[in-house]
Amino acid sequence: MTSEIKASSHITLPPPCSGNLITILSIDGGGIRGIIPGVILQYLESQLQELDGQEVRLADYFDVVSGTSTGGLVTIMLTAPNENNRPMYAAKDIVQFYLDNSPKIFPQVGGPFAGFIKLLKTLVGPKYNGKYLKNLVTSLLGTTKLSQTLTNVVIPTFDIKNMQPVIFSSFQVAREPSMDAQLSDICVGTSAAPTYLPAHQFQNGDREFNLIDGGITANNPSLVAIGEVARQVLKRDPNFPAIGPLGYGQYLLISIGTGTEKQQPLFDAKMAAKWGVLGWLVNQSSAPLIDAFTQASADLVVMYNNTVFEAFESVDNYLHIQDDGLTGDLASVDVATKENLEGLVKAGEGLLDNLVSRVNTSTGIVEPVPNGGTNREALKRFAKRLSDERKVREANYINGGVLE
């Protein structure tokens, strides 16, 4: 992509007011585990292409695409325009992007002293200098800005100077021009995981940003995305239909996780009671404090979404795909060896054939959905609904989808 690309004069999907649903795609954070949603998204896009032709892309079907950290990177890959004003990446290209670039973003240390070297790096600074990632996204995205994406995007970050969340949202650009940052800066900022990659500072207009990983704000950004849509409804945005207090039936949400470690206790209160700063930050090849924050945030969002969609009798509008059984290096965010990356591809492929599962709102336990079929079958159903919704909007939208 080059800096010559002009701000998009149209969004490829006619607005929700011309249809029946508000469609949202959400992608969690998780470092190299972004390969897993890459596999899932490739399948979803392939189903849409079977229905509507090989040229269609995910950005043609979702009103909002939201992503945190590695999910933010995927979000921008799917929605940033190329020189033909089409998405820069097809979903089928995401996995290869990770296979090619992850070993350079997270270069591995080998040899008998690898463990000691990794620990030393963590003590004196981030494990990785982040230069390759910054150069990569800058070369791909140039000076392309948030306002130029082909559909609305919502990407959480956290400002370490002001100690508050910063949400880069397409909806906020008109109200706050300083939020119209370059996509490359947003990518680097939302991916700046503490202890792994350095914080990212940049200036946009009259505002300075000092950003760290969006997982500090919301590792599962689906609720943030819904909140941004709700804000537009409250502001009576003419592109969005009026939604009543029980309006969850108008949301269609696909939320894709990057996998979590299989539940096997690593720590207990007796161990944690003895930890100082170092123990909380580095322990048994993990960062307990950071992991606790991100996991708690993600779990609460999943529980909330399940509860609300269930309460408003809209569970068929919500699909959450997550692998809760990763083990060993597969559960890491940065072990970018060829073997591990290929293992993540296989994990994603296996996840497609897992049964659709949902959190039991009474017990908090993830259980298969009765008659829900596999994730593959559910994605096929959702693809049909997305395709039908798009056709309804195109038939109703008298201006042919062009948003002035």
GROMACS .gro file of N, CA and C in nm, residues 22 24 63-66 146 152-156 165-176 179 221-237 240 243 248 251:
model
  138
   22ILE      N    1  -2.729  -0.585   1.255
   22ILE     CA    2  -2.603  -0.513   1.267
   22ILE      C    3  -2.497  -0.620   1.285
   24ILE      N    4  -2.124  -0.786   1.333
   24ILE     CA    5  -1.998  -0.756   1.401
   24ILE      C    6  -1.909  -0.880   1.399
   63ASP      N    7  -2.053  -0.478   0.946
   63ASP     CA    8  -2.061  -0.335   0.977
   63ASP      C    9  -1.943  -0.291   1.062
   64VAL      N   10  -1.894  -0.381   1.146
   64VAL     CA   11  -1.781  -0.352   1.234
   64VAL      C   12  -1.691  -0.474   1.239
   65VAL      N   13  -1.560  -0.451   1.225
   65VAL     CA   14  -1.461  -0.554   1.253
   65VAL      C   15  -1.376  -0.500   1.368
   66SER      N   16  -1.367  -0.578   1.475
   66SER     CA   17  -1.296  -0.533   1.595
   66SER      C   18  -1.187  -0.634   1.630
  146LEU      N   19  -0.703   0.561   0.980
  146LEU     CA   20  -0.821   0.490   1.030
  146LEU      C   21  -0.945   0.522   0.947
  152ASN      N   22  -1.618  -0.018   0.916
  152ASN     CA   23  -1.584   0.038   1.047
  152ASN      C   24  -1.498  -0.059   1.126
  153VAL      N   25  -1.396  -0.007   1.192
  153VAL     CA   26  -1.312  -0.090   1.277
  153VAL      C   27  -1.309  -0.032   1.418
  154VAL      N   28  -1.288  -0.121   1.515
  154VAL     CA   29  -1.277  -0.083   1.656
  154VAL      C   30  -1.159  -0.160   1.714
  155ILE      N   31  -1.056  -0.086   1.759
  155ILE     CA   32  -0.933  -0.150   1.807
  155ILE      C   33  -0.894  -0.091   1.942
  156PRO      N   34  -0.900  -0.169   2.050
  156PRO     CA   35  -0.863  -0.119   2.182
  156PRO      C   36  -0.711  -0.111   2.201
  165PRO      N   37  -0.795   0.356   2.895
  165PRO     CA   38  -0.812   0.291   2.765
  165PRO      C   39  -0.824   0.393   2.653
  166VAL      N   40  -0.772   0.357   2.536
  166VAL     CA   41  -0.791   0.435   2.415
  166VAL      C   42  -0.849   0.340   2.310
  167ILE      N   43  -0.966   0.374   2.259
  167ILE     CA   44  -1.033   0.290   2.161
  167ILE      C   45  -1.026   0.360   2.026
  168PHE      N   46  -0.952   0.303   1.933
  168PHE     CA   47  -0.949   0.357   1.797
  168PHE      C   48  -1.071   0.305   1.723
  169SER      N   49  -1.165   0.393   1.700
  169SER     CA   50  -1.293   0.356   1.644
  169SER      C   51  -1.325   0.445   1.524
  170SER      N   52  -1.365   0.382   1.415
  170SER     CA   53  -1.405   0.459   1.297
  170SER      C   54  -1.514   0.559   1.329
  171PHE      N   55  -1.600   0.523   1.424
  171PHE     CA   56  -1.712   0.609   1.459
  171PHE      C   57  -1.669   0.738   1.528
  172GLN      N   58  -1.550   0.737   1.590
  172GLN     CA   59  -1.508   0.854   1.667
  172GLN      C   60  -1.431   0.956   1.584
  173VAL      N   61  -1.390   0.920   1.465
  173VAL     CA   62  -1.304   1.007   1.386
  173VAL      C   63  -1.368   1.143   1.359
  174ALA      N   64  -1.497   1.142   1.325
  174ALA     CA   65  -1.565   1.269   1.294
  174ALA      C   66  -1.571   1.360   1.416
  175ARG      N   67  -1.588   1.299   1.534
  175ARG     CA   68  -1.598   1.378   1.657
  175ARG      C   69  -1.462   1.419   1.710
  176GLU      N   70  -1.363   1.332   1.692
  176GLU     CA   71  -1.230   1.356   1.746
  176GLU      C   72  -1.126   1.331   1.637
  179MET      N   73  -0.811   1.117   1.664
  179MET     CA   74  -0.817   0.971   1.666
  179MET      C   75  -0.794   0.910   1.528
  221PRO      N   76  -1.253  -0.807   2.229
  221PRO     CA   77  -1.307  -0.673   2.207
  221PRO      C   78  -1.452  -0.669   2.161
  222SER      N   79  -1.524  -0.780   2.167
  222SER     CA   80  -1.660  -0.784   2.113
  222SER      C   81  -1.753  -0.687   2.186
  223LEU      N   82  -1.739  -0.679   2.318
  223LEU     CA   83  -1.826  -0.591   2.394
  223LEU      C   84  -1.794  -0.444   2.366
  224VAL      N   85  -1.666  -0.415   2.343
  224VAL     CA   86  -1.627  -0.278   2.306
  224VAL      C   87  -1.690  -0.241   2.173
  225ALA      N   88  -1.691  -0.335   2.079
  225ALA     CA   89  -1.751  -0.309   1.948
  225ALA      C   90  -1.900  -0.284   1.960
  226ILE      N   91  -1.970  -0.365   2.039
  226ILE     CA   92  -2.113  -0.345   2.060
  226ILE      C   93  -2.138  -0.209   2.123
  227GLY      N   94  -2.051  -0.170   2.218
  227GLY     CA   95  -2.064  -0.040   2.282
  227GLY      C   96  -2.051   0.074   2.184
  228GLU      N   97  -1.960   0.062   2.088
  228GLU     CA   98  -1.942   0.167   1.988
  228GLU      C   99  -2.066   0.178   1.898
  229VAL      N  100  -2.125   0.065   1.864
  229VAL     CA  101  -2.248   0.068   1.784
  229VAL      C  102  -2.361   0.132   1.865
  230ALA      N  103  -2.372   0.093   1.992
  230ALA     CA  104  -2.478   0.148   2.077
  230ALA      C  105  -2.464   0.299   2.089
  231ARG      N  106  -2.341   0.349   2.095
  231ARG     CA  107  -2.318   0.493   2.101
  231ARG      C  108  -2.375   0.562   1.976
  232GLN      N  109  -2.353   0.499   1.859
  232GLN     CA  110  -2.404   0.557   1.736
  232GLN      C  111  -2.557   0.560   1.736
  233VAL      N  112  -2.617   0.453   1.788
  233VAL     CA  113  -2.762   0.448   1.795
  233VAL      C  114  -2.815   0.559   1.885
  234LEU      N  115  -2.749   0.578   2.000
  234LEU     CA  116  -2.790   0.683   2.093
  234LEU      C  117  -2.776   0.821   2.031
  235LYS      N  118  -2.678   0.837   1.945
  235LYS     CA  119  -2.657   0.965   1.879
  235LYS      C  120  -2.745   0.980   1.754
  236ARG      N  121  -2.830   0.883   1.733
  236ARG     CA  122  -2.925   0.885   1.621
  236ARG      C  123  -2.853   0.892   1.486
  237ASP      N  124  -2.747   0.817   1.474
  237ASP     CA  125  -2.678   0.804   1.346
  237ASP      C  126  -2.777   0.747   1.244
  240PHE      N  127  -2.781   0.378   1.127
  240PHE     CA  128  -2.817   0.268   1.217
  240PHE      C  129  -2.964   0.277   1.255
  243ILE      N  130  -3.269   0.111   1.807
  243ILE     CA  131  -3.271  -0.017   1.878
  243ILE      C  132  -3.329   0.007   2.016
  248TYR      N  133  -3.100  -0.675   2.137
  248TYR     CA  134  -2.990  -0.763   2.101
  248TYR      C  135  -3.024  -0.855   1.985
  251TYR      N  136  -2.842  -0.765   1.666
  251TYR     CA  137  -2.698  -0.785   1.652
  251TYR      C  138  -2.669  -0.926   1.604
   0.00000   0.00000   0.00000
